[in-house]
Amino acid sequence: MKIDILTLFPQMFDGFLNESIIKRAQEKKLVTIKTHDFRAYSQDVHRKVDDYGYGGGQGMVLMPQPIFDAVEHLKTEEAKVILMTPQGRPFKQETAYELAKEKHLILICGHYEGFDERIRTLADMEISIGDYVLTGGELPSMVVTDSVVRLIDGVIEKDSHINDSFHNNLLDYPVYTKPVNFRGMKVPEVLLSGHHANIKKFREEESLKRTKARRPDLLEKR
Ligand code: ADE
């Protein structure tokens, strides 16, 4: 898979792209992730990318030209263009599964007050990562990239995402490691028993119990 991220702040991605699982996925050539500063596409002599909004109001608005040119330059037949915006479709695990099947994603990060409405016509999909407003689409595009890349075959063990929270609209079951007794808090006996069927049953019950208590809305979707 290829992921191109359009941003005015490519340095924000340095840590994210160069650590841990996302770094290893790139080293293993399972994904190619590139950031592109769309200021480089500005035709303005001062490389301007934003201006005051027509009709007044506060803040600067991203102009269509640099973003249109950048997308047109990067676009392939297979590309899915995604705009990061709080007005987009709420991002869910199922959206991550859907996007993990794609061959090429182009993520557009807005910034400042907003972007010119005509930029919307470039997008196949608009995504919001939650009902709050961030200073830009950079963190949302990292959230989307992270959750999609870990689902690409070979990035992590398949079993680990089959047990993920939100898989089948259930929260994950509790897990424990050493020691068996930590400050009086003990690992449930069944996990030490080696009895696989009982462990499986315990986990299913815990998963359901947890979802009922914390996210009953998920159970309604099942
Ligand atoms: N840009 C600013 N806030 C955002 C959000 N919540 N989701 C996606 N993009 C955004």
Short mmCIF file of C-alpha atoms and ligand atoms in Angstrom, two decimals:
data_model
loop_
_atom_site.label_atom_id
_atom_site.label_comp_id
_atom_site.label_asym_id
_atom_site.label_seq_id
_atom_site.Cartn_x
_atom_site.Cartn_y
_atom_site.Cartn_z
CA MET A 1 0.00 0.00 0.00
CA LYS A 2 1.05 3.58 -0.63
CA ILE A 3 -0.01 6.48 1.59
CA ASP A 4 0.63 10.09 0.56
CA ILE A 5 -0.04 12.74 3.17
CA LEU A 6 -0.49 16.37 2.13
CA THR A 7 0.41 18.74 4.92
CA LEU A 8 1.97 22.13 5.61
CA PHE A 9 3.85 20.59 8.54
CA PRO A 10 5.69 17.45 7.36
CA GLN A 11 8.03 17.58 10.38
CA MET A 12 5.12 16.75 12.64
CA PHE A 13 5.30 13.23 11.16
CA ASP A 14 8.99 12.58 11.89
CA GLY A 15 8.51 10.74 15.18
CA PHE A 16 5.38 8.96 14.07
CA LEU A 17 6.89 7.54 10.87
CA ASN A 18 10.24 6.62 12.39
CA GLU A 19 9.32 4.55 15.41
CA SER A 20 7.95 1.15 16.28
CA ILE A 21 5.44 -0.75 14.15
CA ILE A 22 4.93 1.97 11.53
CA LYS A 23 8.69 2.18 11.00
CA ARG A 24 9.02 -1.60 10.69
CA ALA A 25 6.09 -1.83 8.24
CA GLN A 26 7.93 0.60 5.94
CA GLU A 27 11.24 -1.21 6.33
CA LYS A 28 9.50 -4.48 5.40
CA LYS A 29 8.10 -2.68 2.30
CA LEU A 30 4.55 -3.47 3.34
CA VAL A 31 3.69 0.20 3.03
CA THR A 32 5.28 3.33 1.56
CA ILE A 33 4.34 6.49 3.43
CA LYS A 34 5.35 9.91 2.15
CA THR A 35 4.56 13.38 3.38
CA HIS A 36 4.27 16.23 0.88
CA ASP A 37 4.38 19.89 1.79
CA PHE A 38 1.69 21.33 -0.44
CA ARG A 39 3.26 24.78 -0.05
CA ALA A 40 5.74 23.50 -2.65
CA TYR A 41 2.85 23.42 -5.15
CA SER A 42 1.82 27.04 -4.59
CA GLN A 43 2.00 29.17 -7.72
CA ASP A 44 2.17 32.33 -5.65
CA VAL A 45 5.53 34.18 -5.68
CA HIS A 46 5.61 34.04 -1.89
CA ARG A 47 4.42 30.41 -1.79
CA LYS A 48 1.20 31.57 -0.16
CA VAL A 49 -1.32 28.81 0.54
CA ASP A 50 -4.07 30.68 2.36
CA ASP A 51 -5.96 33.94 2.34
CA TYR A 52 -8.81 35.76 4.04
CA GLY A 53 -12.23 34.22 3.56
CA TYR A 54 -14.77 36.00 1.35
CA GLY A 55 -17.62 37.46 3.34
CA GLY A 56 -15.44 38.19 6.34
CA GLY A 57 -14.93 36.17 9.48
CA GLN A 58 -11.88 35.23 11.42
CA GLY A 59 -8.87 33.26 10.31
CA MET A 60 -7.28 32.20 7.09
CA VAL A 61 -8.71 29.80 4.55
CA LEU A 62 -6.62 27.32 2.53
CA MET A 63 -6.73 28.13 -1.18
CA PRO A 64 -7.70 25.45 -3.68
CA GLN A 65 -4.79 25.81 -6.16
CA PRO A 66 -1.89 24.23 -4.18
CA ILE A 67 -4.03 21.32 -2.96
CA PHE A 68 -5.59 20.67 -6.37
CA ASP A 69 -2.17 20.67 -8.02
CA ALA A 70 -0.66 18.40 -5.36
CA VAL A 71 -3.51 15.86 -5.58
CA GLU A 72 -3.47 15.90 -9.39
CA HIS A 73 0.29 15.32 -9.32
CA LEU A 74 0.10 12.39 -6.88
CA LYS A 75 -3.13 10.76 -7.98
CA THR A 76 -3.12 7.29 -9.51
CA GLU A 77 -6.02 5.25 -10.97
CA GLU A 78 -6.34 3.41 -7.67
CA ALA A 79 -6.05 6.39 -5.38
CA LYS A 80 -8.66 7.14 -2.75
CA VAL A 81 -8.53 10.79 -1.72
CA ILE A 82 -9.48 11.49 1.87
CA LEU A 83 -10.01 14.86 3.48
CA MET A 84 -9.46 15.14 7.24
CA THR A 85 -12.19 17.34 8.69
CA PRO A 86 -14.34 17.46 11.84
CA GLN A 87 -17.33 17.49 9.44
CA GLY A 88 -16.39 14.09 7.99
CA ARG A 89 -17.68 10.57 8.56
CA PRO A 90 -16.85 9.43 12.11
CA PHE A 91 -13.77 7.18 11.92
CA LYS A 92 -14.40 3.64 13.21
CA GLN A 93 -12.49 0.36 13.25
CA GLU A 94 -14.69 -0.79 10.35
CA THR A 95 -13.49 2.24 8.33
CA ALA A 96 -9.91 1.17 9.08
CA TYR A 97 -10.67 -2.35 7.76
CA GLU A 98 -12.25 -0.84 4.65
CA LEU A 99 -9.25 1.41 3.97
CA ALA A 100 -6.71 -1.36 4.65
CA LYS A 101 -7.97 -3.01 1.43
CA GLU A 102 -7.02 0.00 -0.71
CA LYS A 103 -3.80 0.26 -2.70
CA HIS A 104 -3.25 4.00 -2.52
CA LEU A 105 -4.52 6.58 -0.05
CA ILE A 106 -4.01 10.33 -0.34
CA LEU A 107 -4.75 12.09 2.95
CA ILE A 108 -5.28 15.85 2.93
CA CYS A 109 -4.64 17.72 6.17
CA GLY A 110 -6.42 21.03 6.53
CA HIS A 111 -5.06 23.68 8.85
CA TYR A 112 -5.98 27.09 10.26
CA GLU A 113 -9.61 28.16 10.07
CA GLY A 114 -10.56 25.83 7.27
CA PHE A 115 -10.24 25.12 3.59
CA ASP A 116 -11.96 26.52 0.56
CA GLU A 117 -15.19 24.60 0.01
CA ARG A 118 -14.15 23.66 -3.54
CA ILE A 119 -11.38 21.43 -2.13
CA ARG A 120 -14.16 19.07 -1.05
CA THR A 121 -14.75 18.11 -4.69
CA LEU A 122 -11.34 16.38 -4.73
CA ALA A 123 -12.23 13.96 -1.95
CA ASP A 124 -13.72 10.48 -2.26
CA MET A 125 -14.29 10.47 1.48
CA GLU A 126 -14.15 12.89 4.42
CA ILE A 127 -13.10 11.59 7.82
CA SER A 128 -13.48 12.98 11.34
CA ILE A 129 -11.66 11.27 14.19
CA GLY A 130 -14.08 12.59 16.80
CA ASP A 131 -16.37 15.38 17.88
CA TYR A 132 -13.70 17.89 18.79
CA VAL A 133 -11.72 20.39 16.77
CA LEU A 134 -7.94 20.11 16.39
CA THR A 135 -5.61 22.76 14.98
CA GLY A 136 -5.19 20.71 11.82
CA GLY A 137 -5.61 17.38 10.08
CA GLU A 138 -2.10 16.16 10.94
CA LEU A 139 -2.98 14.22 14.09
CA PRO A 140 -6.14 12.80 12.47
CA SER A 141 -4.12 11.62 9.45
CA MET A 142 -1.66 9.92 11.82
CA VAL A 143 -4.56 8.24 13.61
CA VAL A 144 -5.98 6.97 10.32
CA THR A 145 -2.56 5.87 9.01
CA ASP A 146 -1.69 4.06 12.23
CA SER A 147 -4.95 2.17 12.49
CA VAL A 148 -4.91 1.21 8.79
CA VAL A 149 -1.23 0.18 8.58
CA ARG A 150 -1.47 -2.22 11.52
CA LEU A 151 -4.21 -4.08 9.59
CA ILE A 152 -2.09 -4.64 6.47
CA ASP A 153 -1.17 -8.32 6.15
CA GLY A 154 2.22 -9.02 7.72
CA VAL A 155 2.44 -5.86 9.83
CA ILE A 156 1.33 -7.50 13.07
CA GLU A 157 0.17 -11.02 13.83
CA LYS A 158 -3.33 -11.60 12.51
CA ASP A 159 -4.50 -12.95 15.84
CA SER A 160 -3.74 -9.70 17.53
CA HIS A 161 -6.25 -7.75 15.51
CA ILE A 162 -8.89 -10.45 15.58
CA ASN A 163 -8.93 -9.89 19.34
CA ASP A 164 -8.85 -6.10 19.07
CA SER A 165 -11.40 -3.96 20.80
CA PHE A 166 -14.19 -3.10 18.31
CA HIS A 167 -13.66 -6.26 16.27
CA ASN A 168 -17.25 -7.60 16.08
CA ASN A 169 -18.34 -4.52 18.03
CA LEU A 170 -16.92 -5.89 21.28
CA LEU A 171 -14.32 -4.45 23.61
CA ASP A 172 -11.22 -6.55 24.18
CA TYR A 173 -11.03 -8.90 27.20
CA PRO A 174 -8.61 -8.12 30.07
CA VAL A 175 -5.06 -9.45 29.79
CA TYR A 176 -2.45 -10.15 32.48
CA THR A 177 1.27 -10.88 32.68
CA LYS A 178 3.75 -11.63 35.47
CA PRO A 179 3.57 -11.65 38.45
CA VAL A 180 0.59 -13.87 39.36
CA ASN A 181 0.04 -11.79 42.49
CA PHE A 182 0.77 -8.08 42.35
CA ARG A 183 0.05 -6.21 45.60
CA GLY A 184 -2.75 -8.64 46.39
CA MET A 185 -4.32 -8.35 42.92
CA LYS A 186 -4.34 -11.84 41.43
CA VAL A 187 -4.46 -13.14 37.88
CA PRO A 188 -7.77 -15.03 37.40
CA GLU A 189 -7.22 -18.76 38.10
CA VAL A 190 -8.65 -19.88 34.78
CA LEU A 191 -5.82 -18.14 32.86
CA LEU A 192 -3.27 -20.24 34.75
CA SER A 193 -5.17 -23.49 34.22
CA GLY A 194 -3.94 -24.25 30.69
CA HIS A 195 -7.53 -25.29 29.84
CA HIS A 196 -8.03 -23.69 26.43
CA ALA A 197 -11.79 -24.08 26.17
CA ASN A 198 -12.33 -22.55 29.60
CA ILE A 199 -9.95 -19.70 28.82
CA LYS A 200 -11.80 -18.99 25.58
CA LYS A 201 -15.15 -18.99 27.42
CA PHE A 202 -13.79 -16.70 30.17
CA ARG A 203 -12.51 -14.24 27.59
CA GLU A 204 -15.75 -14.19 25.63
CA GLU A 205 -17.74 -13.58 28.81
CA GLU A 206 -15.39 -10.84 30.00
CA SER A 207 -15.48 -9.18 26.61
CA LEU A 208 -19.28 -9.13 26.64
CA LYS A 209 -19.45 -8.00 30.29
CA ARG A 210 -17.04 -5.16 29.62
CA THR A 211 -18.87 -4.02 26.50
CA LYS A 212 -22.21 -4.10 28.35
CA ALA A 213 -20.80 -1.99 31.19
CA ARG A 214 -18.74 0.48 29.18
CA ARG A 215 -20.15 0.64 25.66
CA PRO A 216 -23.71 -0.71 25.53
CA ASP A 217 -24.15 1.26 22.28
CA LEU A 218 -21.77 -1.22 20.57
CA LEU A 219 -23.95 -4.19 21.52
CA GLU A 220 -26.95 -2.64 19.81
CA LYS A 221 -24.98 -2.75 16.55
CA ARG A 222 -24.27 -6.46 16.85
N1 ADE B 1 -9.28 18.56 11.71
C1 ADE B 1 -9.52 19.25 12.83
N2 ADE B 1 -10.23 18.53 13.70
C2 ADE B 1 -10.43 17.30 13.13
C3 ADE B 1 -11.11 16.12 13.52
N3 ADE B 1 -11.72 16.01 14.70
N4 ADE B 1 -11.11 15.08 12.68
C4 ADE B 1 -10.51 15.19 11.47
N5 ADE B 1 -9.88 16.29 11.03
C5 ADE B 1 -9.83 17.34 11.85
#
